[in-house]
The first five atom37 places (N, CA, C, CB, O) and aatype in JSON, in Angstrom:
{
  "aatype": [1, 19, 9, 1, 16, 0, 6, 7, 2, 7, 14, 19, 2, 0, 10, 3, 0, 0, 10, 1, 6, 0, 9, 7, 15, 11, 18, 14, 0, 10, 0, 7, 10, 8, 10, 16, 3, 18, 11, 19, 1, 19, 10, 3, 16, 3, 1, 7, 16, 0, 0, 19, 16, 1, 19, 10, 10, 3, 16, 16, 3, 7, 3, 5, 10, 17, 15, 16, 9, 7, 19, 15, 0, 2, 9, 9, 6, 0, 15, 17, 5, 0, 10, 15, 3, 15, 9, 19, 18, 7, 10, 10, 8, 0, 3, 14, 3, 5, 6, 15, 3],
  "atom_mask": [
    [1, 1, 1, 1, 1],
    [1, 1, 1, 1, 1],
    [1, 1, 1, 1, 1],
    [1, 1, 1, 1, 1],
    [1, 1, 1, 1, 1],
    [1, 1, 1, 1, 1],
    [1, 1, 1, 1, 1],
    [1, 1, 1, 0, 1],
    [1, 1, 1, 1, 1],
    [1, 1, 1, 0, 1],
    [1, 1, 1, 1, 1],
    [1, 1, 1, 1, 1],
    [1, 1, 1, 1, 1],
    [1, 1, 1, 1, 1],
    [1, 1, 1, 1, 1],
    [1, 1, 1, 1, 1],
    [1, 1, 1, 1, 1],
    [1, 1, 1, 1, 1],
    [1, 1, 1, 1, 1],
    [1, 1, 1, 1, 1],
    [1, 1, 1, 1, 1],
    [1, 1, 1, 1, 1],
    [1, 1, 1, 1, 1],
    [1, 1, 1, 0, 1],
    [1, 1, 1, 1, 1],
    [1, 1, 1, 1, 1],
    [1, 1, 1, 1, 1],
    [1, 1, 1, 1, 1],
    [1, 1, 1, 1, 1],
    [1, 1, 1, 1, 1],
    [1, 1, 1, 1, 1],
    [1, 1, 1, 0, 1],
    [1, 1, 1, 1, 1],
    [1, 1, 1, 1, 1],
    [1, 1, 1, 1, 1],
    [1, 1, 1, 1, 1],
    [1, 1, 1, 1, 1],
    [1, 1, 1, 1, 1],
    [1, 1, 1, 1, 1],
    [1, 1, 1, 1, 1],
    [1, 1, 1, 1, 1],
    [1, 1, 1, 1, 1],
    [1, 1, 1, 1, 1],
    [1, 1, 1, 1, 1],
    [1, 1, 1, 1, 1],
    [1, 1, 1, 1, 1],
    [1, 1, 1, 1, 1],
    [1, 1, 1, 0, 1],
    [1, 1, 1, 1, 1],
    [1, 1, 1, 1, 1],
    [1, 1, 1, 1, 1],
    [1, 1, 1, 1, 1],
    [1, 1, 1, 1, 1],
    [1, 1, 1, 1, 1],
    [1, 1, 1, 1, 1],
    [1, 1, 1, 1, 1],
    [1, 1, 1, 1, 1],
    [1, 1, 1, 1, 1],
    [1, 1, 1, 1, 1],
    [1, 1, 1, 1, 1],
    [1, 1, 1, 1, 1],
    [1, 1, 1, 0, 1],
    [1, 1, 1, 1, 1],
    [1, 1, 1, 1, 1],
    [1, 1, 1, 1, 1],
    [1, 1, 1, 1, 1],
    [1, 1, 1, 1, 1],
    [1, 1, 1, 1, 1],
    [1, 1, 1, 1, 1],
    [1, 1, 1, 0, 1],
    [1, 1, 1, 1, 1],
    [1, 1, 1, 1, 1],
    [1, 1, 1, 1, 1],
    [1, 1, 1, 1, 1],
    [1, 1, 1, 1, 1],
    [1, 1, 1, 1, 1],
    [1, 1, 1, 1, 1],
    [1, 1, 1, 1, 1],
    [1, 1, 1, 1, 1],
    [1, 1, 1, 1, 1],
    [1, 1, 1, 1, 1],
    [1, 1, 1, 1, 1],
    [1, 1, 1, 1, 1],
    [1, 1, 1, 1, 1],
    [1, 1, 1, 1, 1],
    [1, 1, 1, 1, 1],
    [1, 1, 1, 1, 1],
    [1, 1, 1, 1, 1],
    [1, 1, 1, 1, 1],
    [1, 1, 1, 0, 1],
    [1, 1, 1, 1, 1],
    [1, 1, 1, 1, 1],
    [1, 1, 1, 1, 1],
    [1, 1, 1, 1, 1],
    [1, 1, 1, 1, 1],
    [1, 1, 1, 1, 1],
    [1, 1, 1, 1, 1],
    [1, 1, 1, 1, 1],
    [1, 1, 1, 1, 1],
    [1, 1, 1, 1, 1],
    [1, 1, 1, 1, 1]
  ],
  "atom_positions": [
    [[-1.64, 109.37, 16.46], [-3.07, 109.16, 16.42], [-3.6, 109.75, 15.12], [-3.76, 109.8, 17.65], [-3.25, 110.86, 14.72]],
    [[-4.45, 108.98, 14.47], [-5.07, 109.42, 13.22], [-6.58, 109.35, 13.4], [-4.61, 108.53, 12.01], [-7.11, 108.36, 13.9]],
    [[-7.26, 110.41, 13.01], [-8.71, 110.44, 13.09], [-9.27, 110.75, 11.71], [-9.2, 111.5, 14.14], [-8.85, 111.71, 11.06]],
    [[-10.2, 109.93, 11.26], [-10.85, 110.14, 9.97], [-12.34, 109.89, 10.13], [-10.24, 109.22, 8.87], [-12.76, 109.09, 10.97]],
    [[-13.12, 110.55, 9.33], [-14.55, 110.29, 9.26], [-14.89, 110.02, 7.8], [-15.39, 111.49, 9.82], [-14.21, 110.48, 6.89]],
    [[-15.96, 109.28, 7.61], [-16.38, 108.98, 6.24], [-17.87, 108.69, 6.25], [-15.59, 107.78, 5.65], [-18.45, 108.34, 7.27]],
    [[-18.47, 108.85, 5.1], [-19.87, 108.51, 4.91], [-19.93, 107.27, 4.03], [-20.67, 109.69, 4.28], [-19.03, 107.01, 3.24]],
    [[-21.0, 106.53, 4.18], [-21.19, 105.34, 3.36], [-22.66, 105.0, 3.27], [0.0, 0.0, 0.0], [-23.5, 105.71, 3.83]],
    [[-22.96, 103.93, 2.58], [-24.36, 103.52, 2.46], [-24.79, 102.66, 3.64], [-24.57, 102.75, 1.15], [-25.82, 102.0, 3.59]],
    [[-24.01, 102.68, 4.69], [-24.3, 101.97, 5.94], [-23.09, 102.1, 6.85], [0.0, 0.0, 0.0], [-22.05, 102.6, 6.43]],
    [[-23.22, 101.65, 8.09], [-22.12, 101.82, 9.03], [-20.85, 101.05, 8.67], [-22.56, 101.4, 10.39], [-19.75, 101.55, 8.9]],
    [[-20.99, 99.87, 8.1], [-19.79, 99.1, 7.75], [-19.07, 99.75, 6.58], [-20.17, 97.64, 7.39], [-17.84, 99.82, 6.57]],
    [[-19.81, 100.23, 5.61], [-19.21, 100.93, 4.48], [-18.51, 102.2, 4.94], [-20.27, 101.26, 3.42], [-17.43, 102.53, 4.44]],
    [[-19.12, 102.92, 5.88], [-18.49, 104.14, 6.42], [-17.23, 103.81, 7.21], [-19.48, 104.9, 7.31], [-16.23, 104.51, 7.08]],
    [[-17.26, 102.75, 8.03], [-16.06, 102.32, 8.76], [-14.94, 101.95, 7.79], [-16.38, 101.13, 9.69], [-13.79, 102.33, 7.98]],
    [[-15.3, 101.19, 6.76], [-14.33, 100.75, 5.77], [-13.71, 101.96, 5.06], [-14.99, 99.81, 4.74], [-12.49, 102.02, 4.88]],
    [[-14.54, 102.91, 4.67], [-14.04, 104.1, 3.97], [-13.13, 104.93, 4.86], [-15.21, 104.96, 3.47], [-12.1, 105.43, 4.41]],
    [[-13.5, 105.1, 6.13], [-12.68, 105.88, 7.05], [-11.34, 105.2, 7.3], [-13.41, 106.1, 8.38], [-10.3, 105.86, 7.35]],
    [[-11.36, 103.88, 7.46], [-10.11, 103.14, 7.68], [-9.2, 103.26, 6.47], [-10.41, 101.66, 7.98], [-8.0, 103.48, 6.61]],
    [[-9.76, 103.11, 5.29], [-8.96, 103.22, 4.06], [-8.36, 104.62, 3.91], [-9.81, 102.88, 2.83], [-7.22, 104.78, 3.49]],
    [[-9.15, 105.64, 4.26], [-8.66, 107.02, 4.21], [-7.52, 107.23, 5.2], [-9.8, 108.01, 4.49], [-6.55, 107.92, 4.9]],
    [[-7.64, 106.61, 6.37], [-6.65, 106.81, 7.44], [-5.32, 106.12, 7.15], [-7.2, 106.31, 8.75], [-4.27, 106.69, 7.43]],
    [[-5.36, 104.91, 6.59], [-4.11, 104.14, 6.46], [-3.76, 103.74, 5.04], [-4.2, 102.9, 7.29], [-2.73, 103.11, 4.81]],
    [[-4.59, 104.11, 4.08], [-4.36, 103.69, 2.69], [-3.04, 104.13, 2.11], [0.0, 0.0, 0.0], [-2.44, 103.39, 1.33]],
    [[-2.57, 105.32, 2.46], [-1.29, 105.79, 1.9], [-0.11, 105.03, 2.49], [-1.12, 107.29, 2.16], [0.92, 104.88, 1.83]],
    [[-0.24, 104.54, 3.7], [0.83, 103.77, 4.34], [0.83, 102.31, 3.87], [0.68, 103.82, 5.88], [1.88, 101.66, 3.83]],
    [[-0.34, 101.81, 3.51], [-0.49, 100.42, 3.09], [-1.18, 100.36, 1.73], [-1.31, 99.61, 4.15], [-2.39, 100.16, 1.66]],
    [[-0.43, 100.53, 0.65], [-1.03, 100.54, -0.69], [-1.77, 99.26, -1.05], [0.04, 100.79, -1.72], [-2.7, 99.28, -1.85]],
    [[-1.37, 98.13, -0.45], [-2.04, 96.86, -0.74], [-3.51, 96.88, -0.31], [-1.32, 95.71, -0.04], [-4.3, 96.07, -0.77]],
    [[-3.85, 97.8, 0.56], [-5.23, 97.93, 1.03], [-6.19, 98.18, -0.14], [-5.34, 99.06, 2.06], [-7.34, 97.74, -0.1]],
    [[-5.72, 98.87, -1.15], [-6.57, 99.17, -2.32], [-7.01, 97.91, -3.04], [-5.83, 100.08, -3.29], [-8.03, 97.91, -3.72]],
    [[-6.25, 96.82, -2.9], [-6.59, 95.56, -3.56], [-7.5, 94.66, -2.77], [0.0, 0.0, 0.0], [-7.9, 93.6, -3.25]],
    [[-7.85, 95.06, -1.56], [-8.74, 94.26, -0.71], [-10.17, 94.74, -0.89], [-8.32, 94.35, 0.77], [-10.45, 95.94, -0.83]],
    [[-11.09, 93.8, -1.12], [-12.48, 94.15, -1.38], [-13.41, 93.28, -0.55], [-12.81, 94.01, -2.87], [-13.29, 92.05, -0.55]],
    [[-14.33, 93.91, 0.15], [-15.36, 93.18, 0.88], [-16.35, 92.62, -0.12], [-16.07, 94.09, 1.93], [-16.85, 93.35, -0.97]],
    [[-16.63, 91.32, -0.02], [-17.54, 90.7, -0.97], [-18.89, 90.34, -0.36], [-16.92, 89.48, -1.56], [-19.88, 90.2, -1.08]],
    [[-18.94, 90.19, 0.97], [-20.2, 89.84, 1.61], [-20.17, 90.26, 3.07], [-20.49, 88.32, 1.49], [-19.11, 90.31, 3.69]],
    [[-21.33, 90.57, 3.6], [-21.5, 91.03, 4.98], [-22.77, 90.38, 5.51], [-21.57, 92.6, 5.07], [-23.85, 90.6, 4.97]],
    [[-22.63, 89.59, 6.57], [-23.8, 88.91, 7.14], [-23.87, 89.2, 8.62], [-23.73, 87.38, 6.88], [-22.85, 89.25, 9.31]],
    [[-25.09, 89.4, 9.12], [-25.32, 89.63, 10.54], [-26.3, 88.57, 11.03], [-25.87, 91.07, 10.81], [-27.32, 88.3, 10.4]],
    [[-25.97, 87.99, 12.18], [-26.88, 87.02, 12.79], [-27.04, 87.37, 14.26], [-26.35, 85.56, 12.62], [-26.05, 87.6, 14.96]],
    [[-28.26, 87.41, 14.72], [-28.55, 87.63, 16.14], [-28.44, 86.27, 16.82], [-29.97, 88.28, 16.36], [-29.13, 85.32, 16.44]],
    [[-27.58, 86.18, 17.85], [-27.3, 84.89, 18.47], [-28.28, 84.52, 19.58], [-25.92, 84.89, 19.02], [-28.54, 83.34, 19.78]],
    [[-28.81, 85.49, 20.29], [-29.75, 85.2, 21.37], [-30.98, 86.08, 21.22], [-29.08, 85.41, 22.77], [-31.12, 87.11, 21.89]],
    [[-31.86, 85.67, 20.34], [-33.01, 86.5, 19.96], [-33.94, 86.82, 21.12], [-33.78, 85.81, 18.88], [-34.67, 87.81, 21.05]],
    [[-33.94, 86.02, 22.16], [-34.85, 86.27, 23.28], [-34.46, 87.5, 24.1], [-34.88, 85.05, 24.18], [-35.22, 87.93, 24.96]],
    [[-33.29, 88.08, 23.85], [-32.83, 89.26, 24.6], [-33.18, 90.57, 23.91], [-31.33, 89.18, 24.82], [-32.8, 91.64, 24.39]],
    [[-33.87, 90.52, 22.8], [-34.3, 91.74, 22.12], [-33.13, 92.6, 21.67], [0.0, 0.0, 0.0], [-32.19, 92.1, 21.05]],
    [[-33.19, 93.88, 22.0], [-32.14, 94.8, 21.56], [-30.83, 94.62, 22.31], [-32.6, 96.22, 21.71], [-29.81, 95.2, 21.93]],
    [[-30.83, 93.81, 23.38], [-29.59, 93.51, 24.12], [-28.93, 92.24, 23.58], [-29.89, 93.36, 25.62], [-27.94, 91.77, 24.15]],
    [[-29.45, 91.71, 22.51], [-28.93, 90.46, 21.95], [-27.51, 90.63, 21.42], [-29.84, 89.97, 20.83], [-27.12, 91.69, 20.95]],
    [[-26.76, 89.56, 21.52], [-25.41, 89.53, 20.96], [-25.54, 89.24, 19.47], [-24.51, 88.45, 21.67], [-26.31, 88.37, 19.06]],
    [[-24.78, 89.98, 18.66], [-24.79, 89.76, 17.22], [-23.45, 89.23, 16.75], [-25.14, 91.06, 16.48], [-22.4, 89.52, 17.33]],
    [[-23.5, 88.45, 15.7], [-22.29, 87.94, 15.05], [-22.26, 88.5, 13.64], [-22.23, 86.36, 15.05], [-23.22, 88.38, 12.89]],
    [[-21.14, 89.1, 13.3], [-20.95, 89.65, 11.96], [-19.91, 88.81, 11.24], [-20.52, 91.16, 12.02], [-18.83, 88.56, 11.78]],
    [[-20.22, 88.39, 10.04], [-19.3, 87.63, 9.21], [-19.01, 88.45, 7.96], [-19.9, 86.22, 8.84], [-19.92, 88.83, 7.23]],
    [[-17.73, 88.71, 7.71], [-17.3, 89.45, 6.52], [-16.49, 88.54, 5.63], [-16.48, 90.71, 6.91], [-15.59, 87.84, 6.1]],
    [[-16.79, 88.55, 4.35], [-15.97, 87.86, 3.35], [-15.21, 88.92, 2.57], [-16.85, 86.96, 2.4], [-15.77, 89.93, 2.15]],
    [[-13.92, 88.68, 2.39], [-13.04, 89.64, 1.73], [-12.17, 88.91, 0.72], [-12.16, 90.4, 2.76], [-11.85, 87.73, 0.91]],
    [[-11.8, 89.59, -0.34], [-10.89, 89.01, -1.33], [-9.81, 90.01, -1.71], [-11.67, 88.55, -2.57], [-9.99, 91.22, -1.61]],
    [[-8.7, 89.46, -2.17], [-7.64, 90.28, -2.75], [-7.55, 90.01, -4.24], [-6.28, 90.0, -2.06], [-6.6, 90.45, -4.9]],
    [[-8.53, 89.3, -4.78], [-8.54, 88.93, -6.19], [-8.03, 87.53, -6.42], [0.0, 0.0, 0.0], [-8.36, 86.92, -7.44]],
    [[-7.23, 87.01, -5.5], [-6.71, 85.65, -5.6], [-7.28, 84.75, -4.52], [-5.19, 85.66, -5.53], [-7.68, 83.61, -4.79]],
    [[-7.31, 85.25, -3.31], [-7.79, 84.47, -2.17], [-9.06, 85.1, -1.61], [-6.71, 84.36, -1.08], [-9.3, 86.29, -1.77]],
    [[-9.86, 84.26, -0.95], [-11.05, 84.71, -0.25], [-10.93, 84.28, 1.19], [-12.35, 84.14, -0.91], [-10.57, 83.13, 1.46]],
    [[-11.23, 85.17, 2.14], [-11.19, 84.8, 3.56], [-12.39, 85.41, 4.27], [-9.87, 85.26, 4.22], [-12.99, 86.37, 3.8]],
    [[-12.7, 84.83, 5.42], [-13.82, 85.28, 6.24], [-13.32, 85.66, 7.62], [-14.92, 84.21, 6.33], [-12.41, 85.02, 8.15]],
    [[-13.9, 86.68, 8.19], [-13.59, 87.09, 9.55], [-14.9, 87.3, 10.3], [-12.71, 88.39, 9.57], [-15.94, 87.55, 9.71]],
    [[-14.81, 87.2, 11.63], [-16.0, 87.25, 12.47], [-15.81, 88.28, 13.58], [-16.31, 85.87, 13.07], [-14.72, 88.41, 14.13]],
    [[-16.86, 89.0, 13.89], [-16.91, 89.87, 15.05], [-18.15, 89.54, 15.86], [0.0, 0.0, 0.0], [-19.21, 89.27, 15.28]],
    [[-18.04, 89.55, 17.17], [-19.17, 89.24, 18.04], [-19.25, 90.28, 19.15], [-19.04, 87.8, 18.64], [-18.27, 90.55, 19.83]],
    [[-20.44, 90.86, 19.32], [-20.64, 91.86, 20.36], [-22.14, 92.13, 20.51], [-19.87, 93.18, 20.04], [-22.92, 91.85, 19.61]],
    [[-22.52, 92.68, 21.65], [-23.89, 93.16, 21.82], [-24.11, 94.42, 20.99], [-24.19, 93.43, 23.31], [-25.25, 94.78, 20.69]],
    [[-23.03, 95.09, 20.61], [-23.08, 96.3, 19.79], [-22.74, 95.91, 18.35], [-22.1, 97.4, 20.33], [-21.62, 95.5, 18.07]],
    [[-23.7, 96.05, 17.45], [-23.49, 95.62, 16.07], [-22.36, 96.38, 15.38], [-24.77, 95.78, 15.27], [-21.67, 95.83, 14.52]],
    [[-22.16, 97.65, 15.75], [-21.07, 98.42, 15.16], [-19.73, 97.87, 15.64], [-21.2, 99.93, 15.52], [-18.79, 97.75, 14.85]],
    [[-19.64, 97.54, 16.92], [-18.41, 96.95, 17.47], [-18.12, 95.6, 16.82], [-18.52, 96.79, 18.99], [-16.98, 95.31, 16.47]],
    [[-19.15, 94.77, 16.66], [-18.97, 93.47, 16.0], [-18.5, 93.66, 14.56], [-20.28, 92.65, 16.04], [-17.64, 92.93, 14.07]],
    [[-19.06, 94.65, 13.89], [-18.66, 94.94, 12.51], [-17.22, 95.42, 12.45], [-19.59, 96.0, 11.89], [-16.47, 95.01, 11.57]],
    [[-16.82, 96.27, 13.39], [-15.45, 96.77, 13.44], [-14.47, 95.62, 13.68], [-15.3, 97.84, 14.54], [-13.41, 95.57, 13.06]],
    [[-14.81, 94.71, 14.59], [-13.94, 93.56, 14.86], [-13.71, 92.76, 13.58], [-14.55, 92.66, 15.96], [-12.57, 92.44, 13.24]],
    [[-14.79, 92.45, 12.88], [-14.67, 91.66, 11.66], [-13.91, 92.43, 10.57], [-16.06, 91.27, 11.14], [-13.07, 91.85, 9.88]],
    [[-14.2, 93.71, 10.43], [-13.54, 94.53, 9.41], [-12.05, 94.67, 9.69], [-14.19, 95.91, 9.33], [-11.24, 94.47, 8.79]],
    [[-11.7, 95.02, 10.9], [-10.28, 95.23, 11.21], [-9.5, 93.92, 11.1], [-10.11, 95.83, 12.61], [-8.37, 93.92, 10.61]],
    [[-10.09, 92.81, 11.54], [-9.41, 91.51, 11.39], [-9.22, 91.17, 9.91], [-10.21, 90.4, 12.09], [-8.18, 90.63, 9.53]],
    [[-10.21, 91.49, 9.1], [-10.12, 91.22, 7.66], [-8.99, 92.01, 7.01], [-11.44, 91.54, 6.98], [-8.24, 91.48, 6.2]],
    [[-8.9, 93.29, 7.37], [-7.85, 94.15, 6.81], [-6.47, 93.69, 7.28], [-8.09, 95.62, 7.21], [-5.54, 93.61, 6.48]],
    [[-6.34, 93.4, 8.56], [-5.05, 92.93, 9.09], [-4.63, 91.65, 8.38], [-5.13, 92.7, 10.62], [-3.48, 91.52, 7.96]],
    [[-5.55, 90.7, 8.25], [-5.23, 89.44, 7.57], [-4.78, 89.72, 6.13], [-6.45, 88.48, 7.57], [-3.77, 89.19, 5.67]],
    [[-5.54, 90.54, 5.43], [-5.2, 90.84, 4.04], [-3.85, 91.51, 3.9], [0.0, 0.0, 0.0], [-3.09, 91.18, 2.98]],
    [[-3.54, 92.45, 4.78], [-2.25, 93.14, 4.7], [-1.1, 92.22, 5.08], [-2.25, 94.36, 5.61], [-0.02, 92.31, 4.49]],
    [[-1.31, 91.34, 6.05], [-0.25, 90.39, 6.43], [0.07, 89.4, 5.32], [-0.66, 89.63, 7.69], [1.19, 88.9, 5.24]],
    [[-0.91, 89.13, 4.47], [-0.71, 88.17, 3.38], [-0.51, 88.85, 2.02], [-1.88, 87.23, 3.3], [-0.48, 88.18, 0.99]],
    [[-0.38, 90.16, 2.02], [-0.2, 90.91, 0.76], [1.22, 90.73, 0.23], [-0.5, 92.41, 0.97], [2.14, 90.37, 0.97]],
    [[1.37, 90.97, -1.04], [2.68, 90.96, -1.68], [3.53, 92.07, -1.05], [2.55, 91.16, -3.23], [3.14, 93.23, -1.11]],
    [[4.68, 91.73, -0.45], [5.5, 92.74, 0.22], [5.98, 93.85, -0.72], [6.69, 92.09, 0.86], [6.3, 94.95, -0.26]],
    [[6.04, 93.59, -2.01], [6.47, 94.61, -2.96], [5.46, 95.74, -3.09], [6.71, 93.98, -4.33], [5.79, 96.82, -3.58]],
    [[4.22, 95.51, -2.64], [3.19, 96.54, -2.71], [3.22, 97.46, -1.49], [1.82, 95.9, -2.83], [2.62, 98.53, -1.52]],
    [[3.9, 97.06, -0.43], [3.94, 97.86, 0.79], [4.89, 99.04, 0.64], [4.36, 96.99, 1.99], [5.9, 98.94, -0.05]],
    [[4.55, 100.15, 1.27], [5.44, 101.31, 1.24], [6.45, 101.2, 2.36], [4.64, 102.62, 1.37], [6.24, 100.46, 3.32]],
    [[7.56, 101.94, 2.25], [8.6, 101.9, 3.29], [8.26, 102.83, 4.42], [9.95, 102.27, 2.71], [9.03, 102.93, 5.38]]
  ]
}
């Protein structure tokens, strides 16, 4: 189990920084992944603060661009879903020579 905390200019930036701190030494290719856009859309506006939100993250490794989505009534959870999926996708498609043993 690894626990990290981080500060950022918002919750997604803080989640991203904490994740990178926690696993960056094990996955060096993570340093080459960059979030390029973050969008939030409320899907059912009539529910007020109980509304479900959709988070769309665009990420690049410098060569490819991909998008991931998170959906939840909790915007932080939706952001985490999109962020973690983005990182997993990027690491799965990274150059294997960049990975540590």
